[in-house]
PDB file of C-alpha atoms in Angstrom:
ATOM      1  CA  MET A 243       6.259  11.727  52.120  1.00 94.00           C
ATOM      2  CA  THR A 244       3.256  12.184  49.568  1.00 97.00           C
ATOM      3  CA  VAL A 245       3.079  15.153  47.514  1.00 98.00           C
ATOM      4  CA  TYR A 246       0.209  16.332  45.133  1.00 98.00           C
ATOM      5  CA  ALA A 247      -1.030  19.005  42.747  1.00 98.00           C
ATOM      6  CA  THR A 248      -3.995  19.709  40.457  1.00 98.00           C
ATOM      7  CA  VAL A 249      -3.888  20.534  36.865  1.00 97.00           C
ATOM      8  CA  GLY A 250      -6.679  22.017  34.985  1.00 96.00           C
ATOM      9  CA  SER A 251      -7.724  20.000  31.791  1.00 96.00           C
ATOM     10  CA  PRO A 252     -10.462  20.014  29.421  1.00 94.00           C
ATOM     11  CA  LEU A 253     -11.779  16.777  31.316  1.00 93.00           C
ATOM     12  CA  GLY A 254     -11.784  18.804  34.695  1.00 93.00           C
ATOM     13  CA  GLU A 255      -9.221  19.222  37.377  1.00 96.00           C
ATOM     14  CA  LEU A 256      -6.824  16.356  37.444  1.00 97.00           C
ATOM     15  CA  LEU A 257      -5.321  15.191  40.755  1.00 97.00           C
ATOM     16  CA  LEU A 258      -1.675  14.265  40.584  1.00 98.00           C
ATOM     17  CA  VAL A 259      -0.299  12.222  43.514  1.00 97.00           C
ATOM     18  CA  GLY A 260       3.399  11.151  43.974  1.00 97.00           C
ATOM     19  CA  GLU A 261       6.400  10.747  45.869  1.00 97.00           C
ATOM     20  CA  PRO A 262       9.285  13.340  45.733  1.00 96.00           C
ATOM     21  CA  THR A 263      12.514  12.311  43.860  1.00 95.00           C
ATOM     22  CA  PRO A 264      15.721  14.152  43.340  1.00 93.00           C
ATOM     23  CA  ASP A 265      14.447  15.235  39.843  1.00 87.00           C
ATOM     24  CA  GLY A 266      10.934  15.992  40.774  1.00 91.00           C
ATOM     25  CA  VAL A 267       8.449  13.249  41.396  1.00 96.00           C
ATOM     26  CA  SER A 268       7.466   9.771  40.892  1.00 97.00           C
ATOM     27  CA  LEU A 269       3.787   9.554  39.831  1.00 97.00           C
ATOM     28  CA  ALA A 270       1.513   7.229  41.906  1.00 96.00           C
ATOM     29  CA  SER A 271      -1.973   8.505  40.672  1.00 95.00           C
ATOM     30  CA  LEU A 272      -3.511  10.559  38.167  1.00 96.00           C
ATOM     31  CA  SER A 273      -7.268  10.863  38.595  1.00 95.00           C
ATOM     32  CA  MET A 274     -10.231  12.922  37.462  1.00 92.00           C
ATOM     33  CA  PRO A 275     -13.287  14.431  39.121  1.00 89.00           C
ATOM     34  CA  GLY A 276     -15.945  11.890  39.883  1.00 86.00           C
ATOM     35  CA  GLN A 277     -13.795   8.906  38.990  1.00 87.00           C
ATOM     36  CA  GLY A 278     -14.462   5.677  40.870  1.00 79.00           C
ATOM     37  CA  ASN A 279     -11.629   4.627  43.178  1.00 81.00           C
ATOM     38  CA  ALA A 280      -9.919   7.985  42.831  1.00 88.00           C
ATOM     39  CA  PRO A 281      -7.751   8.821  45.926  1.00 91.00           C
ATOM     40  CA  ALA A 282      -8.895  11.727  48.137  1.00 93.00           C
ATOM     41  CA  VAL A 283      -6.219  14.263  49.348  1.00 95.00           C
ATOM     42  CA  GLN A 284      -5.153  13.309  52.816  1.00 96.00           C
ATOM     43  CA  GLY A 285      -4.168  15.845  55.574  1.00 97.00           C
ATOM     44  CA  SER A 286      -0.522  14.528  55.648  1.00 97.00           C
ATOM     45  CA  TRP A 287      -0.133  15.025  51.958  1.00 98.00           C
ATOM     46  CA  VAL A 288       2.049  18.158  50.847  1.00 98.00           C
ATOM     47  CA  ARG A 289       0.786  20.325  47.976  1.00 98.00           C
ATOM     48  CA  ASP A 290       3.785  20.969  45.852  1.00 97.00           C
ATOM     49  CA  PRO A 291       2.857  21.876  42.262  1.00 97.00           C
ATOM     50  CA  ASP A 292       6.541  22.710  41.429  1.00 96.00           C
ATOM     51  CA  ARG A 293       7.474  18.967  41.609  1.00 96.00           C
ATOM     52  CA  PHE A 294       4.703  18.250  38.876  1.00 97.00           C
ATOM     53  CA  SER A 295       5.650  20.982  36.504  1.00 96.00           C
ATOM     54  CA  GLY A 296       7.266  18.553  33.967  1.00 95.00           C
ATOM     55  CA  ILE A 297       4.116  16.269  34.119  1.00 96.00           C
ATOM     56  CA  ALA A 298       1.926  19.363  33.811  1.00 96.00           C
ATOM     57  CA  ARG A 299       3.891  20.399  30.698  1.00 95.00           C
ATOM     58  CA  GLN A 300       3.310  17.025  29.031  1.00 96.00           C
ATOM     59  CA  LEU A 301      -0.385  16.905  29.801  1.00 96.00           C
ATOM     60  CA  ALA A 302      -0.741  20.324  28.512  1.00 96.00           C
ATOM     61  CA  ALA A 303       0.915  19.294  25.063  1.00 95.00           C
ATOM     62  CA  TYR A 304      -1.260  16.133  24.881  1.00 95.00           C
ATOM     63  CA  PHE A 305      -4.616  18.219  25.462  1.00 95.00           C
ATOM     64  CA  GLY A 306      -3.107  20.628  22.807  1.00 94.00           C
ATOM     65  CA  GLY A 307      -3.306  17.830  20.229  1.00 89.00           C
ATOM     66  CA  GLU A 308       0.400  16.905  20.173  1.00 84.00           C
ATOM     67  CA  PRO A 309       0.780  13.189  19.704  1.00 73.00           C
ATOM     68  CA  THR A 310       2.593  12.425  23.084  1.00 74.00           C
ATOM     69  CA  ALA A 311       4.509   9.419  24.463  1.00 83.00           C
ATOM     70  CA  PHE A 312       4.633  10.470  28.145  1.00 92.00           C
ATOM     71  CA  ASP A 313       8.012  10.403  29.699  1.00 93.00           C
ATOM     72  CA  ILE A 314       6.997  10.180  33.308  1.00 94.00           C
ATOM     73  CA  GLU A 315       8.645   8.156  36.315  1.00 94.00           C
ATOM     74  CA  PHE A 316       5.838   6.062  37.957  1.00 92.00           C
ATOM     75  CA  THR A 317       5.724   4.755  41.539  1.00 88.00           C
ATOM     76  CA  PRO A 318       5.269   0.864  41.304  1.00 80.00           C
ATOM     77  CA  SER A 319       2.377  -0.482  43.388  1.00 80.00           C
ATOM     78  CA  SER A 320       0.592  -3.372  41.685  1.00 85.00           C
ATOM     79  CA  THR A 321       0.595  -7.096  41.202  1.00 92.00           C
ATOM     80  CA  ASP A 322       2.772  -8.914  38.669  1.00 93.00           C
ATOM     81  CA  PHE A 323      -0.284  -9.541  36.539  1.00 95.00           C
ATOM     82  CA  GLN A 324      -1.225  -5.799  36.801  1.00 95.00           C
ATOM     83  CA  ARG A 325       2.152  -4.825  35.645  1.00 93.00           C
ATOM     84  CA  ARG A 326       2.054  -7.203  32.678  1.00 94.00           C
ATOM     85  CA  VAL A 327      -1.366  -5.687  31.623  1.00 96.00           C
ATOM     86  CA  TRP A 328      -0.144  -2.129  32.405  1.00 95.00           C
ATOM     87  CA  SER A 329       2.990  -2.533  30.352  1.00 94.00           C
ATOM     88  CA  ALA A 330       0.843  -3.665  27.391  1.00 96.00           C
ATOM     89  CA  LEU A 331      -1.446  -0.530  27.820  1.00 96.00           C
ATOM     90  CA  GLU A 332       1.621   1.568  27.559  1.00 94.00           C
ATOM     91  CA  GLU A 333       2.577  -0.103  24.015  1.00 95.00           C
ATOM     92  CA  ILE A 334      -0.781   0.887  22.553  1.00 96.00           C
ATOM     93  CA  PRO A 335       0.253   3.842  20.129  1.00 94.00           C
ATOM     94  CA  TYR A 336      -1.347   7.248  20.324  1.00 93.00           C
ATOM     95  CA  GLY A 337      -4.253   7.503  17.880  1.00 92.00           C
ATOM     96  CA  THR A 338      -5.159   3.762  17.922  1.00 94.00           C
ATOM     97  CA  THR A 339      -7.219   1.390  19.857  1.00 95.00           C
ATOM     98  CA  THR A 340      -7.187  -2.229  20.663  1.00 95.00           C
ATOM     99  CA  THR A 341      -9.748  -4.671  21.928  1.00 94.00           C
ATOM    100  CA  TYR A 342      -9.611  -6.478  25.282  1.00 93.00           C
ATOM    101  CA  GLY A 343      -9.356  -9.882  23.415  1.00 93.00           C
ATOM    102  CA  ALA A 344      -6.453  -8.474  21.295  1.00 95.00           C
ATOM    103  CA  LEU A 345      -4.745  -7.163  24.402  1.00 96.00           C
ATOM    104  CA  ALA A 346      -5.183 -10.508  26.114  1.00 96.00           C
ATOM    105  CA  ALA A 347      -3.745 -12.514  23.153  1.00 95.00           C
ATOM    106  CA  ARG A 348      -0.621 -10.056  23.070  1.00 95.00           C
ATOM    107  CA  ILE A 349       0.178 -10.753  26.622  1.00 95.00           C
ATOM    108  CA  GLY A 350      -0.769 -14.493  26.550  1.00 95.00           C
ATOM    109  CA  VAL A 351      -3.828 -14.248  28.695  1.00 94.00           C
ATOM    110  CA  ASP A 352      -6.402 -17.061  28.144  1.00 91.00           C
ATOM    111  CA  ARG A 353      -9.808 -15.788  26.844  1.00 86.00           C
ATOM    112  CA  GLY A 354     -11.319 -17.357  30.131  1.00 88.00           C
ATOM    113  CA  ARG A 355      -9.443 -14.684  32.042  1.00 90.00           C
ATOM    114  CA  ILE A 356     -10.593 -11.740  29.996  1.00 90.00           C
ATOM    115  CA  GLN A 357     -12.502 -10.461  33.251  1.00 91.00           C
ATOM    116  CA  ALA A 358      -9.214 -10.478  35.150  1.00 94.00           C
ATOM    117  CA  LEU A 359      -7.563  -8.604  32.337  1.00 94.00           C
ATOM    118  CA  GLY A 360     -10.490  -6.030  32.588  1.00 92.00           C
ATOM    119  CA  ALA A 361     -10.078  -5.845  36.230  1.00 93.00           C
ATOM    120  CA  ALA A 362      -6.547  -5.062  36.021  1.00 95.00           C
ATOM    121  CA  ILE A 363      -7.166  -2.412  33.422  1.00 94.00           C
ATOM    122  CA  GLY A 364      -9.846  -0.764  35.722  1.00 91.00           C
ATOM    123  CA  ALA A 365      -7.305  -0.737  38.548  1.00 92.00           C
ATOM    124  CA  ASN A 366      -4.809   1.482  36.458  1.00 92.00           C
ATOM    125  CA  PRO A 367      -4.135   4.500  38.932  1.00 93.00           C
ATOM    126  CA  LEU A 368      -2.668   6.461  35.916  1.00 93.00           C
ATOM    127  CA  LEU A 369      -5.550   7.424  33.845  1.00 90.00           C
ATOM    128  CA  LEU A 370      -4.491   9.164  30.609  1.00 90.00           C
ATOM    129  CA  VAL A 371      -0.759   8.639  30.862  1.00 92.00           C
ATOM    130  CA  ARG A 372      -1.090   4.827  30.968  1.00 94.00           C
ATOM    131  CA  PRO A 373      -3.749   4.719  28.205  1.00 95.00           C
ATOM    132  CA  CYS A 374      -6.397   2.493  29.313  1.00 94.00           C
ATOM    133  CA  HIS A 375      -8.855   4.465  27.444  1.00 95.00           C
ATOM    134  CA  ARG A 376      -7.537   3.106  24.275  1.00 96.00           C
ATOM    135  CA  VAL A 377      -9.001  -0.457  25.010  1.00 95.00           C
ATOM    136  CA  ILE A 378     -12.619  -0.888  23.452  1.00 94.00           C
ATOM    137  CA  GLY A 379     -15.024  -3.760  23.000  1.00 91.00           C
ATOM    138  CA  ALA A 380     -14.526  -6.303  20.214  1.00 90.00           C
ATOM    139  CA  ASP A 381     -17.758  -4.738  18.584  1.00 90.00           C
ATOM    140  CA  GLY A 382     -16.131  -1.146  18.693  1.00 89.00           C
ATOM    141  CA  SER A 383     -18.314  -0.106  21.771  1.00 88.00           C
ATOM    142  CA  MET A 384     -16.752   1.904  24.533  1.00 90.00           C
ATOM    143  CA  ARG A 385     -16.593  -0.269  27.544  1.00 81.00           C
ATOM    144  CA  GLY A 386     -16.081   0.917  31.133  1.00 80.00           C
ATOM    145  CA  TYR A 387     -13.477   3.570  31.916  1.00 86.00           C
ATOM    146  CA  ALA A 388     -12.897   4.733  35.389  1.00 85.00           C
ATOM    147  CA  GLY A 389     -12.911   8.362  34.363  1.00 86.00           C
ATOM    148  CA  GLY A 390     -16.236   7.816  32.499  1.00 87.00           C
ATOM    149  CA  VAL A 391     -17.241   6.504  29.282  1.00 91.00           C
ATOM    150  CA  GLU A 392     -17.928  10.271  27.892  1.00 91.00           C
ATOM    151  CA  ARG A 393     -14.389  11.068  28.780  1.00 92.00           C
ATOM    152  CA  LYS A 394     -13.039   7.940  27.197  1.00 93.00           C
ATOM    153  CA  VAL A 395     -14.834   9.082  23.798  1.00 93.00           C
ATOM    154  CA  ARG A 396     -13.310  12.601  24.196  1.00 93.00           C
ATOM    155  CA  LEU A 397      -9.875  11.247  24.801  1.00 94.00           C
ATOM    156  CA  LEU A 398     -10.151   8.918  21.677  1.00 95.00           C
ATOM    157  CA  THR A 399     -11.523  11.812  19.640  1.00 93.00           C
ATOM    158  CA  LEU A 400      -8.624  14.119  20.659  1.00 93.00           C
ATOM    159  CA  GLU A 401      -6.195  11.342  19.639  1.00 93.00           C
ATOM    160  CA  GLY A 402      -7.940  10.962  16.236  1.00 90.00           C
ATOM    161  CA  ALA A 403      -9.056   7.253  17.008  1.00 92.00           C
ATOM    162  CA  LEU A 404     -12.504   8.388  16.775  1.00 87.00           C
ATOM    163  CA  GLN A 405     -14.207  10.948  14.363  1.00 82.00           C
ATOM    164  CA  PRO A 406     -16.077  13.852  16.064  1.00 74.00           C
ATOM    165  CA  THR A 407     -19.818  13.432  15.923  1.00 67.00           C
ATOM    166  CA  LEU A 408     -22.148  16.238  14.751  1.00 56.00           C
ATOM    167  CA  LEU A 409     -24.931  16.733  17.056  1.00 53.00           C
TER     168      LEU A 409
END
């Protein structure tokens, strides 16, 4: 059975999708409005916000500015390569960034496979809680983010990795 809930956030309404567990839910997807490759609620899914209450509390703390290491059970659904990349994403500390090249070097990915690394990052179904937004270009530029580059900038600013800009 697939369960889902929506949670309001400064980035828009987040869609949480998962599978029930005895302790709540195993999160399979966290997506944002307008996100490419985001799942759409299916008729067979069951709306069950109570199962996601622990995740919702952690997200509220995060958006409240608390440095957060999420403690969330995830539903595995990936290739071995994606798991390696995603595990490395989870090790990027709050308030910091890394580059695609540095991430590749850390997990032993040849520079010729940077594009595959980028594809694995882009396939991350758990935006925000698996912090793919913390990966930037070698020149400091904001490269692609499934939730949109503007949201990536907002998340990095919230975490203190970027300084707010005055307009």
